[in-house]
Tab-separated table of C-alpha atoms in Angstrom:
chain	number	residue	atom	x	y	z
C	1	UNK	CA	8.442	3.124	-29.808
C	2	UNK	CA	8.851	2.145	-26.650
C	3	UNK	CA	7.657	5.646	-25.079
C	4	UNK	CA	4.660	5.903	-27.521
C	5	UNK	CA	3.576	2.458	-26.455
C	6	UNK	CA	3.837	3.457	-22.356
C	7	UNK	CA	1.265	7.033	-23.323
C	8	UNK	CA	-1.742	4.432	-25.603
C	9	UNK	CA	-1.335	2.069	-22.173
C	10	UNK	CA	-1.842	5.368	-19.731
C	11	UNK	CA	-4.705	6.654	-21.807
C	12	UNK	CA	-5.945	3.134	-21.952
C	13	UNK	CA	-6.380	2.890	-18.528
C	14	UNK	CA	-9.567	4.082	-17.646
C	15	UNK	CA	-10.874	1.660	-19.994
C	16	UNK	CA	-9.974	-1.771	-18.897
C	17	UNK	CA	-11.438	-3.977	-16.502
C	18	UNK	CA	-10.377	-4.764	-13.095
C	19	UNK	CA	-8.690	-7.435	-14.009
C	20	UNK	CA	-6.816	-6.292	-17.019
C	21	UNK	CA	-5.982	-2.964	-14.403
C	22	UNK	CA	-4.380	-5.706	-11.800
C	23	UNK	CA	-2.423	-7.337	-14.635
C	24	UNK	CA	-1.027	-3.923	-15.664
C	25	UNK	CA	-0.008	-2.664	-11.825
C	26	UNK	CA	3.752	-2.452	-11.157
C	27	UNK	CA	5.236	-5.363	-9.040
C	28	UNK	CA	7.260	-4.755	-6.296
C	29	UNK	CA	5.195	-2.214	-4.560
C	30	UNK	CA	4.626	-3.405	-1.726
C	31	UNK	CA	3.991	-7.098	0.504
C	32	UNK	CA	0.629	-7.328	-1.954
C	33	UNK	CA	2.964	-7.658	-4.904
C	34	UNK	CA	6.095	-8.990	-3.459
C	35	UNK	CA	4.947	-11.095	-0.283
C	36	UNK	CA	7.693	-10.048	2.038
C	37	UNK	CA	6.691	-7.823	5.020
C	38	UNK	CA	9.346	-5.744	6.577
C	39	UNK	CA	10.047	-6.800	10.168
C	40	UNK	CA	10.892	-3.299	11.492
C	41	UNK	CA	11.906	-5.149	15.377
C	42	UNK	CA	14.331	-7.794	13.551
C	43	UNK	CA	15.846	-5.025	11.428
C	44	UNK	CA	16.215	-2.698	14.834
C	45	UNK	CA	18.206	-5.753	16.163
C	46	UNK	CA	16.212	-7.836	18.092
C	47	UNK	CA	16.034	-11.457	17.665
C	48	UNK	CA	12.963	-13.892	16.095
C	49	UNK	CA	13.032	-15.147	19.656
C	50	UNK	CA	12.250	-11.950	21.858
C	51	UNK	CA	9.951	-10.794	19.007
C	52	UNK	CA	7.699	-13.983	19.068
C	53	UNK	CA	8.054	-13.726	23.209
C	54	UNK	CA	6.290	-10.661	23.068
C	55	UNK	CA	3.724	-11.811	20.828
C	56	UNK	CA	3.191	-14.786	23.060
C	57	UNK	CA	3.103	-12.669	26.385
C	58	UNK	CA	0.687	-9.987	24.738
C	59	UNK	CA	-1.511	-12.752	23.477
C	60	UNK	CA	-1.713	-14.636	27.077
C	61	UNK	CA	-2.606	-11.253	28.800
C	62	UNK	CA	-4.570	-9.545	26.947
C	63	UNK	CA	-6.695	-12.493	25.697
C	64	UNK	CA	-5.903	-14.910	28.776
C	65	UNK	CA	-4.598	-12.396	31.641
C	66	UNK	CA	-6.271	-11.731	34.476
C	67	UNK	CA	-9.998	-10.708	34.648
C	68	UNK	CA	-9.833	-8.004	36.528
C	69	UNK	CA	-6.586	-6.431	35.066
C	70	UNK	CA	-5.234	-7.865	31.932
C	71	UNK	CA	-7.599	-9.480	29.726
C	72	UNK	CA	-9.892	-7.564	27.146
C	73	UNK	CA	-11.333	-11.075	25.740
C	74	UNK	CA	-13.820	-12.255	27.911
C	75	UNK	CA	-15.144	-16.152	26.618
C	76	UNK	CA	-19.255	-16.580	27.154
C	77	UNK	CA	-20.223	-19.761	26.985
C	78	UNK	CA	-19.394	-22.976	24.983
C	79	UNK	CA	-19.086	-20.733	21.606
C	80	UNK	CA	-18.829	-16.928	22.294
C	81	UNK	CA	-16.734	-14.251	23.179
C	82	UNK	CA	-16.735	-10.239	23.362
C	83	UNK	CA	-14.068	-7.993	23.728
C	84	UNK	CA	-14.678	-5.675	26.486
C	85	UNK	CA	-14.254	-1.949	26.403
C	86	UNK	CA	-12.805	-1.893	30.034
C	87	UNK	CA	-13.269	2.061	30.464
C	88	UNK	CA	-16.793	1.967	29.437
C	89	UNK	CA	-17.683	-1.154	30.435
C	90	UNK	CA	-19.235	-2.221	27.442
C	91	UNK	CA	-18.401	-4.253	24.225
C	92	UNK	CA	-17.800	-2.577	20.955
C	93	UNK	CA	-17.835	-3.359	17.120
C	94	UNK	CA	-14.839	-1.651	16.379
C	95	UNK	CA	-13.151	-4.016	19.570
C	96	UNK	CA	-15.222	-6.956	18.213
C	97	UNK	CA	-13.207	-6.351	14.804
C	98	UNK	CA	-10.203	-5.607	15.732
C	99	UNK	CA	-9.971	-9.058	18.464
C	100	UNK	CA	-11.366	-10.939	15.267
C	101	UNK	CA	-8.599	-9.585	13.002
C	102	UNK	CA	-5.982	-10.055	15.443
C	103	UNK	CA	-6.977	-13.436	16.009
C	104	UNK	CA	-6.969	-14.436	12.382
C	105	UNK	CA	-3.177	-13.439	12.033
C	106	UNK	CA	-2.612	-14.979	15.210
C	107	UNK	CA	-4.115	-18.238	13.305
C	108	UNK	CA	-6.438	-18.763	16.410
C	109	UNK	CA	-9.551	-19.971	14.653
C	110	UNK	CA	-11.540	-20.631	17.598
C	111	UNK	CA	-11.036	-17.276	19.326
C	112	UNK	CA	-12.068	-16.052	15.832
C	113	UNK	CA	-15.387	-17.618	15.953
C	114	UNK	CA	-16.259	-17.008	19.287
C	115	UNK	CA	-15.838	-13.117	18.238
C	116	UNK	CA	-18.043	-13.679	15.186
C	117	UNK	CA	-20.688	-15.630	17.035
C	118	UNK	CA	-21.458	-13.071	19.430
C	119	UNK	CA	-21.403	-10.495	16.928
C	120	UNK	CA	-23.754	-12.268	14.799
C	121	UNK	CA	-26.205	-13.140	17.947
C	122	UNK	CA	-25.869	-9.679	19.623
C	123	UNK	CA	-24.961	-6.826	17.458
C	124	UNK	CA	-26.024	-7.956	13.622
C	125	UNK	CA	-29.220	-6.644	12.664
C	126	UNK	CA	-31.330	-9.506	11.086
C	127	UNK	CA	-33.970	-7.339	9.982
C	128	UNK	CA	-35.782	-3.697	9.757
C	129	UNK	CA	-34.174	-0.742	8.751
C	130	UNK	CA	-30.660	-1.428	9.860
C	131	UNK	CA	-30.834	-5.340	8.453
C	132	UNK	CA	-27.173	-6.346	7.058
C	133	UNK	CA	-25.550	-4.031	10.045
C	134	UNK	CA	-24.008	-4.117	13.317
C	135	UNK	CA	-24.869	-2.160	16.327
C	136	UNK	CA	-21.756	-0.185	18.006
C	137	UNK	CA	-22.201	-0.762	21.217
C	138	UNK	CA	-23.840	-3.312	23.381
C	139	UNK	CA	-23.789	-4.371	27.011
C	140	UNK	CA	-21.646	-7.631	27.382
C	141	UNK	CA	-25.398	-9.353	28.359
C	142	UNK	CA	-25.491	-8.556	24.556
C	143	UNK	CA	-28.388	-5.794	25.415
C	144	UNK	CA	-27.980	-3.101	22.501
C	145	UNK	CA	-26.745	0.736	23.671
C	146	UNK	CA	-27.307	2.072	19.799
C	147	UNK	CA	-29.162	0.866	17.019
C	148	UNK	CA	-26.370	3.051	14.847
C	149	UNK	CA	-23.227	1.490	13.715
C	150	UNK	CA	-19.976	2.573	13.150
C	151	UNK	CA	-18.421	1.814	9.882
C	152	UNK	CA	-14.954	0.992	11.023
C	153	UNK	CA	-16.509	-2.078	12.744
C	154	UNK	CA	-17.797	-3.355	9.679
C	155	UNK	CA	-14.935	-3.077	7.874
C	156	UNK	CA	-12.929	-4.289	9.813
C	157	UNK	CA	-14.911	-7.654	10.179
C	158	UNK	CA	-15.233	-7.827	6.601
C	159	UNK	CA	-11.782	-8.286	6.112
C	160	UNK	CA	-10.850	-10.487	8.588
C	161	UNK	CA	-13.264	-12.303	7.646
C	162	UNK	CA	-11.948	-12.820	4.022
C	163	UNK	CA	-8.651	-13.731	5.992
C	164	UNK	CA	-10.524	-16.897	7.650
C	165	UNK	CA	-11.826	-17.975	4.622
C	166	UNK	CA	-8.087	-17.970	2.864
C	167	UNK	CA	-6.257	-18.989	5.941
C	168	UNK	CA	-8.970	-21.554	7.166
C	169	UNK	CA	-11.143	-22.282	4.649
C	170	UNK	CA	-14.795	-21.897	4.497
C	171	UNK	CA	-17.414	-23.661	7.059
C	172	UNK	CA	-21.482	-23.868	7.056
C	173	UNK	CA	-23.621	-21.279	8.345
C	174	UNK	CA	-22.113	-18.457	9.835
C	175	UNK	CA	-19.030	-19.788	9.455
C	176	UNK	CA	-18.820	-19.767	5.783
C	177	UNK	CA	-16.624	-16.199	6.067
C	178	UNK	CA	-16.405	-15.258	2.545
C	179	UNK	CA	-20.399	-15.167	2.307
C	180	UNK	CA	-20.449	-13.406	5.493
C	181	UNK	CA	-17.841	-10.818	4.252
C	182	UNK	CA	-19.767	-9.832	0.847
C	183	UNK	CA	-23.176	-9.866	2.808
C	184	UNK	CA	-21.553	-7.265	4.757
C	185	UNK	CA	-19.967	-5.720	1.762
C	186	UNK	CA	-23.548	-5.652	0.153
C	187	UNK	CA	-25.354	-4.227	2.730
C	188	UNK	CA	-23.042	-1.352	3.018
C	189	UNK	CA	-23.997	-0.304	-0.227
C	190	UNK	CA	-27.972	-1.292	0.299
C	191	UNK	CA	-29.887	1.180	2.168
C	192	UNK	CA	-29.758	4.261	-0.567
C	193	UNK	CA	-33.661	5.004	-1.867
C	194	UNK	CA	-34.901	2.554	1.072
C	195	UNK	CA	-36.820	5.996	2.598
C	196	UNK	CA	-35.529	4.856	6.157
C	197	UNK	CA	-33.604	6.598	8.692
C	198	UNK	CA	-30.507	4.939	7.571
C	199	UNK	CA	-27.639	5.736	5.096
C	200	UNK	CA	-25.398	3.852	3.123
C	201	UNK	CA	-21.979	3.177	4.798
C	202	UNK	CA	-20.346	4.955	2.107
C	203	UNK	CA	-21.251	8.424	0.215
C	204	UNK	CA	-22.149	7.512	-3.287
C	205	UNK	CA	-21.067	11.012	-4.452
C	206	UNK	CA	-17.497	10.991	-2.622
C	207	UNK	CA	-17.136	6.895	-2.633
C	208	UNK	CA	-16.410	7.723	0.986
C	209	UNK	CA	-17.250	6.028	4.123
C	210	UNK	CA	-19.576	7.972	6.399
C	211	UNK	CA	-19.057	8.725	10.360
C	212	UNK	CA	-22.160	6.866	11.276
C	213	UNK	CA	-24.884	5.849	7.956
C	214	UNK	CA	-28.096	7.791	9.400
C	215	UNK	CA	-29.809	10.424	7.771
C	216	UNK	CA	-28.808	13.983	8.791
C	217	UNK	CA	-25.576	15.572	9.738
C	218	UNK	CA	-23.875	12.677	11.003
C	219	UNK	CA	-23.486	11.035	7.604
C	220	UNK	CA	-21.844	14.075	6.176
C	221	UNK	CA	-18.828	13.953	7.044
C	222	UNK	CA	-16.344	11.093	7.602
C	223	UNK	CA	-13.356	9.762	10.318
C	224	UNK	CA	-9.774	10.062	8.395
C	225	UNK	CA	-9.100	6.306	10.461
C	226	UNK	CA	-12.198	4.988	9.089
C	227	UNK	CA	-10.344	4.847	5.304
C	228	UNK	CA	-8.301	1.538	4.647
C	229	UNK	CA	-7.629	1.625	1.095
C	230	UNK	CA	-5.599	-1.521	1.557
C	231	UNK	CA	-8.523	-3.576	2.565
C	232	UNK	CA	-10.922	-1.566	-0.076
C	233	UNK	CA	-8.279	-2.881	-2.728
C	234	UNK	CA	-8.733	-6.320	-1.492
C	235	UNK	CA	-12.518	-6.142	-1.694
C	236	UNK	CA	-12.579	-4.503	-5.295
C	237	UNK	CA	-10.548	-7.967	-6.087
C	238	UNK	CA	-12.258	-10.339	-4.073
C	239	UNK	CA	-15.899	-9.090	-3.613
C	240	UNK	CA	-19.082	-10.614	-5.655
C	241	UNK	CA	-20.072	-7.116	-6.996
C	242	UNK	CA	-19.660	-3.707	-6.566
C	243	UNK	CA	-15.805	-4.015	-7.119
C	244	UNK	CA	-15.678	-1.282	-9.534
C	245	UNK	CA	-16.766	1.202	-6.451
C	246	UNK	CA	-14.359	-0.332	-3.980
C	247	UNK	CA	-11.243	0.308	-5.991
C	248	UNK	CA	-12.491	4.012	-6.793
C	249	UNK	CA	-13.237	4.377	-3.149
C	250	UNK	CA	-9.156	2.731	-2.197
C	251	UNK	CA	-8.124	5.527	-4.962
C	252	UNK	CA	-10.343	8.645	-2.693
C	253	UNK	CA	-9.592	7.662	0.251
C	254	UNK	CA	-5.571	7.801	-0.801
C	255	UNK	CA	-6.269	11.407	-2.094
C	256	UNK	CA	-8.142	12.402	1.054
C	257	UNK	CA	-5.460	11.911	3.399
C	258	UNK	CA	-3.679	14.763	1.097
C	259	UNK	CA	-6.261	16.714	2.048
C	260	UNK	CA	-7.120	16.172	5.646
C	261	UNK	CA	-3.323	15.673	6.837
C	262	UNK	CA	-1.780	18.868	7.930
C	263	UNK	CA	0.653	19.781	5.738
C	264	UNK	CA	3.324	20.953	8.297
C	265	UNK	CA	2.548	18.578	11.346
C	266	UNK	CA	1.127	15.957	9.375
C	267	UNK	CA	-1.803	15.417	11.750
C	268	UNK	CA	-5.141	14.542	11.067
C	269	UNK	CA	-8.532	15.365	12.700
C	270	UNK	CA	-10.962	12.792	14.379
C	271	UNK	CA	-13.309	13.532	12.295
C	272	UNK	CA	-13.500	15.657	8.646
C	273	UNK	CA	-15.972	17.004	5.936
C	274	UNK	CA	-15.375	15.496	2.833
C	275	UNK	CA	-13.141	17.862	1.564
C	276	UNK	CA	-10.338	17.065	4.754
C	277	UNK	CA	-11.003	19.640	6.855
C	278	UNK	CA	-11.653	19.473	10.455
C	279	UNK	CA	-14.913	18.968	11.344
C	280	UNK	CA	-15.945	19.687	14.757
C	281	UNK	CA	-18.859	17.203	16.115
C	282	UNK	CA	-19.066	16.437	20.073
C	283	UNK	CA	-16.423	17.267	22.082
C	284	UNK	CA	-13.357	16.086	20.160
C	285	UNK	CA	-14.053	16.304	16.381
C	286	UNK	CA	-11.637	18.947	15.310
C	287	UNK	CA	-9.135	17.607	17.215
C	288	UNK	CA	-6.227	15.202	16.885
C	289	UNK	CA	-7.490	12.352	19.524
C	290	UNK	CA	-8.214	8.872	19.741
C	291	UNK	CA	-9.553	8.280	16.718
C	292	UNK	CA	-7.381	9.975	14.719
C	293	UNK	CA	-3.787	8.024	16.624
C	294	UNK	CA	-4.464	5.858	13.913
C	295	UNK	CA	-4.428	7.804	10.873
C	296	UNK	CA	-0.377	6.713	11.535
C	297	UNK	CA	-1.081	3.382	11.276
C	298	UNK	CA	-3.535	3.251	8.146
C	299	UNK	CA	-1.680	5.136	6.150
C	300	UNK	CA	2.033	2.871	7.070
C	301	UNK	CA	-0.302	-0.241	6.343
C	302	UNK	CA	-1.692	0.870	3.322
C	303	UNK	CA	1.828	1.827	2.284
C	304	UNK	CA	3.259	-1.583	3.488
C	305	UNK	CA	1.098	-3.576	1.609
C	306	UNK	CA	0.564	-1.343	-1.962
C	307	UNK	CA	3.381	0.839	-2.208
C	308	UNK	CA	1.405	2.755	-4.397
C	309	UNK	CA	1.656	6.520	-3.141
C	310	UNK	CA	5.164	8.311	-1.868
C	311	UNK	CA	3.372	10.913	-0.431
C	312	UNK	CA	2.460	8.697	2.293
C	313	UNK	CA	6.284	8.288	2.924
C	314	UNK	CA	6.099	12.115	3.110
C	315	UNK	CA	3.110	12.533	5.699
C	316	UNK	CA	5.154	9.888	7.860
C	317	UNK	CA	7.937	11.318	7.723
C	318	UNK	CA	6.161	14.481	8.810
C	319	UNK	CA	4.116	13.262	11.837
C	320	UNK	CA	7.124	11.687	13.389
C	321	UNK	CA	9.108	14.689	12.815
C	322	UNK	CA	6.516	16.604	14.876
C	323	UNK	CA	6.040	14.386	17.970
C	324	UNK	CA	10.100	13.975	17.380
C	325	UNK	CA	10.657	17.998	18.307
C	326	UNK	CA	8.113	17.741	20.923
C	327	UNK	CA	10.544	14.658	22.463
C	328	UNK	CA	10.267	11.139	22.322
C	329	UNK	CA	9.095	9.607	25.388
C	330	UNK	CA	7.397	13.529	26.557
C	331	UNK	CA	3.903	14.045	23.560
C	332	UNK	CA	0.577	14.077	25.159
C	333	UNK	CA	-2.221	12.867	23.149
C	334	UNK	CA	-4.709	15.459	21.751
C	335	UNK	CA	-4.008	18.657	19.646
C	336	UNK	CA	-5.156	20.991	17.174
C	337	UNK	CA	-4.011	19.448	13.953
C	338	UNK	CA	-1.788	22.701	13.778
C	339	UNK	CA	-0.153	21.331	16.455
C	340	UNK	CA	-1.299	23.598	19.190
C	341	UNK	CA	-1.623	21.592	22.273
C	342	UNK	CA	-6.212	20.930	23.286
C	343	UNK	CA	-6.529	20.230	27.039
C	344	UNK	CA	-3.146	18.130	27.047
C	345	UNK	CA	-3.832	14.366	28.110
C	346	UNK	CA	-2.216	11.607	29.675
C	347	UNK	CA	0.497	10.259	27.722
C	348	UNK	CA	-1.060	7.222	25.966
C	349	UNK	CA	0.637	3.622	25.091
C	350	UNK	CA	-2.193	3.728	22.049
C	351	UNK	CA	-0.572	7.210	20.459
C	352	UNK	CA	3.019	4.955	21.262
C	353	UNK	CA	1.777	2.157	19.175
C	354	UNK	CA	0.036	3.543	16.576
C	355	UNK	CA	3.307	6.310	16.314
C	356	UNK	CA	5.642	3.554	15.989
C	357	UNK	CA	4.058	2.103	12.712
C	358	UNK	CA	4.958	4.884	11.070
C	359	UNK	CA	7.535	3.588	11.012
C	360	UNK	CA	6.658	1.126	8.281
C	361	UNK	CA	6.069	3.903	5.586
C	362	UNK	CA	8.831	6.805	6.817
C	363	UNK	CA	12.335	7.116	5.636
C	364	UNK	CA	14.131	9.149	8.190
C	365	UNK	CA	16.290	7.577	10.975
C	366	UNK	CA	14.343	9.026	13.628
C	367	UNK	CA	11.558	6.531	12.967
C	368	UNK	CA	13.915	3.985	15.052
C	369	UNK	CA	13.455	6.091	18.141
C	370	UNK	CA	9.467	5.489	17.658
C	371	UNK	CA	10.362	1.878	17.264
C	372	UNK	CA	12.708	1.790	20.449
C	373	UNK	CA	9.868	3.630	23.015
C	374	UNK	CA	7.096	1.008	21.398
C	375	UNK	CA	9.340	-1.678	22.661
C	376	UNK	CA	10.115	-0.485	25.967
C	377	UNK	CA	6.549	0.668	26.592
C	378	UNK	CA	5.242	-2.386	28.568
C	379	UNK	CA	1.461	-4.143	27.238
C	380	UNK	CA	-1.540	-2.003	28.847
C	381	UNK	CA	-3.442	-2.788	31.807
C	382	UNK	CA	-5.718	-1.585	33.740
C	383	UNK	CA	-8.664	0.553	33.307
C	384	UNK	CA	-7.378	1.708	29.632
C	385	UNK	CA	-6.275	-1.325	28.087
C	386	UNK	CA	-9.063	-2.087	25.939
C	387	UNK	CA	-7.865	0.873	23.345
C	388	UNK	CA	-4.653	1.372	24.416
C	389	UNK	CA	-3.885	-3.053	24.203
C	390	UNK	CA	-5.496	-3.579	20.740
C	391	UNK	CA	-3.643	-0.520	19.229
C	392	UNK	CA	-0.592	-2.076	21.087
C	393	UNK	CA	-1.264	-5.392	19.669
C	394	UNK	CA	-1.715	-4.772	15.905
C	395	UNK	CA	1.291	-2.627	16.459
C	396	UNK	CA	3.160	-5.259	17.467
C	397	UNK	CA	2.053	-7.782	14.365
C	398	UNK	CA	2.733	-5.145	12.049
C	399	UNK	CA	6.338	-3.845	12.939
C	400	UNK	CA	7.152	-7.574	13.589
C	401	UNK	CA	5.693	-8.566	9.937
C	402	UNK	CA	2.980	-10.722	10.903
C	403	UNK	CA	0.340	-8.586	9.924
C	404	UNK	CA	-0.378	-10.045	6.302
C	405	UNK	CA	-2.425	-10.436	3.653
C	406	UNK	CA	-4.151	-14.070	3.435
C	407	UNK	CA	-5.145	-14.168	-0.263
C	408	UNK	CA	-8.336	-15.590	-1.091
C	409	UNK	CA	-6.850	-16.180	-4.654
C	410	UNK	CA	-3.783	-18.137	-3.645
C-alpha cells in the first residue's frame, strides 16, 4: 500500500502547484529545510572566537582599511557607496552585488544602502531599451562604461535584497527591498517581443540565464557561475509572478552543471553553449578562469542550502581531487577544463577561496587541506583585492556558517 501510494504521489508531481510541491519536498536536505549551517572552521578546530576575529579583521580592511591598499568600499557622500574594482579602476555590478550581499549577512544595514543607492542613481536604467537593468560597469564618478549588463549582478542584488527585507524589514522608496527585488525579477523576464537591441536575462527556450541579454551571439550562450539555483528556488517561493519559471530554471541550471563540469577534473569553463560545452568568446571563454573559480562555490552553496542533488557531492569531490594531485598550496589559476595547463597564472587567493567551499558539498578528507590553506592564506591587498577579497570574504561567511538564508516567510 504503502509503495503504491509513494508511485500516484511521483506521477502526481508534475501536477501540483508550487506550494503543494514545497509541502511534498523531503526535510532535512539541507540549511533551507533544517536551519543549521555547517561551520566547516569550528568543525576543523578552531574556536567561535578566532573565527568571528577574522570576520571582524576582513570586514575593517576590506570595507574600512586603508584607501590606497586595503579597502574595496569606498563611501560617497552622506548616502552612497561603490565598491571599487581596484585593477580596473572602475566599479562593477557584479562588486556592487556581492558588497550588498555581504553586507546583509554581516547585518550592516547602512553599508547595504549606501551600495543600493548608488546602484540605483548610477547604474539602474530608468528608462529606454535597457529600463529595469543595471549597467556593468561605470566609472566611480558614476559615468557609465557599458550600457550592457551582466546578469550575475542582477541576481545577485535581487537576492540580497530579499535578505534586507526579511532581516530588516521593508522601508519607503528605494528602500522598500522586496519591491525592488521583484522589479528586478520582472524586468529580467520583460524585454522578449520589445523589437530592441536587448534580450531577456534568461533564454525562454533553455530557462537559462544569458552571458550578457543583447541580441546576437552574446546571448547565446551562458557563464556556468552565473547559475544559482539556490537563490532561483528562493525567488520561485518568494517572487510576485513568474515563480513557475524560476523553479524550472533552479531544476536546469542543476542539470547543466552535469553537463558543463568535466567529468574527470570536474572543471568548468568561463563561459558555455547551452548544452555545457566550452564556448570560446574573447580571450578566456573556453577556459577555466576567473569566472569559472566559482563554479566551486555555487555548486557547495546550492548543495548547503537544498541538499537536493548528490552529484554535486560527486563534482566536489572531483575538483578538489584534481587541484589535490596538482598539490595544495602549488595550482595556478587557468586551464583547459581537461586539465591541461592555458598560459599558467599567478597563484590566486580568489581560486583559494572559492576551492575551499568545496568543501561544504565534498565528502573526502582531503577537503580539510582546502580548508587549512584558506585559513592560512592572509585577506588580499593590493592591486587584486577587489576579486580576489570578495571571493575571500563570502568564503569566509560560508565555511564559518554565516552565510544564510533570511526567509521572507518566517
Amino acid at each position: 500500500m504503502i509503495a503504491k501510494v509513494s508511485l500516484a504521489l511521483l506521477l502526481l508531481l508534475p501536477f501540483l502547484s508550487l506550494n503543494a510541491r514545497a509541502q511534498t519536498e523531503s526535510e532535512g536536505l539541507g540549511a533551507f529545510y533544517t536551519g543549521e549551517y555547517p561551520n566547516l572552521l569550528r568543525e576543523w578546530g578552531l574556536s567561535d572566537a578566532e573565527i568571528q576575529a577574522r570576520i571582524d579583521m576582513a570586514w575593517d580592511q576590506l570595507f574600512y582599511g586603508s584607501d590606497t591598499t586595503q579597502r574595496v568600499y569606498y563611501p560617497v557622500g552622506a548616502d552612497m557607496a561603490y565598491m571599487l574594482d581596484v585593477n580596473n579602476g572602475d566599479v562593477r555590478s557584479e562588486g556592487m552585488s556581492y558588497g550588498m550581499m555581504i553586507a546583509v549577512q554581516m547585518d550592516k544595514q547602512e553599508e547595504f544602502n549606501r551600495l543600493w543607492n548608488w546602484a540605483k542613481t548610477y547604474l539602474y536604467w530608468a528608462e529606454g531599451p535597457h529600463a529595469g537593468y543595471f549597467s556593468w560597469q561605470a566609472l566611480p564618478d558614476g559615468t557609465r562604461l557599458d550600457s550592457n549588463s551582466a546578469p550575475d549582478g542582477e541576481i545577485w542584488m535581487a537576492t540580497a535584497l530579499f535578505f534586507a527585507a526579511a532581516r530588516w524589514g521593508n522601508g519607503a522608496g528605494i528602500y522598500d527591498y522586496e519591491a525592488e527585488a521583484n522589479a528586478i525579477l520582472q524586468a529580467m523576464l520583460s524585454k522578449s517581443g520589445q523589437n530592441t537591441l536587448v534580450t531577456d536575462m534568461f533564454n525562454a527556450e533553455h530557462h537559462m540565464v544569458v552571458f550578457v541579454p543583447q541580441l546576437g551571439q552574446i546571448s547565446q550562450f551562458t557563464d556556468p557561475s552565473y547559475h544559482t539555483p539556490h537563490y532561483f528556488d528562493l525567488w520561485a517561493r518568494w517572487a510576485q509572478q513568474d515563480n513557475e519559471f524560476w523553479a524550472r530554471a533552479a531544476e536546469v541550471s542543476r542539470e547543466f552543471w552535469h553537463t558543463t563540469a568535466h567529468p574527470e577534473t570536474g572543471l568548468m569553463p568561463n563561459y558555455a553553449e547551452f548544452t555545457g560545452e566550452p564556448r570560446p568568446w574573447g580571450d578566456y571563454g573556453e577556459f577555466f578562469y576567473a569566472d569559472a573559480w566559482r563554479g566551486a562555490m555555487v555548486v557547495a552553496n546550492d548543495y548547503a542550502w537544498f541538499g537536493v542533488d548528490p552529484w554535486q557531492v560527486e563534482q566536489s569531490d572531483r575538483l578538489l581531487a584534481f587541484f589535490h594531485d596538482l598539490g595544495v598550496g602549488q595550482y595556478n589559476s587557468r586551464f583547459y577544463i581537461d586539465g591541461t595547463p592555458a598560459n599558467p597564472q599567478h597563484r590566486s587567493t580568489g581560486l583559494i577561496a572559492m576551492n575551499a567551499t568545496a568543501a561544504l558539498a565534498a565528502s573526502s578528507a582531503i577537503r580539510w587541506d582546502f580548508v587549512e590553506e584558506f585559513w592560512n592564506t592572509p585577506i588580499p591587498t593590493g592591486q587584486y583585492r577587489y576579486y580576489d577579497g570578495l571571493l575571500y570574504f563570502m568564503a569566509l561567511l560560508q565555511l564559518s556558517g554565516n552565510f544564510q538564508i533570511h526567509h521572507l516567510d518566517a
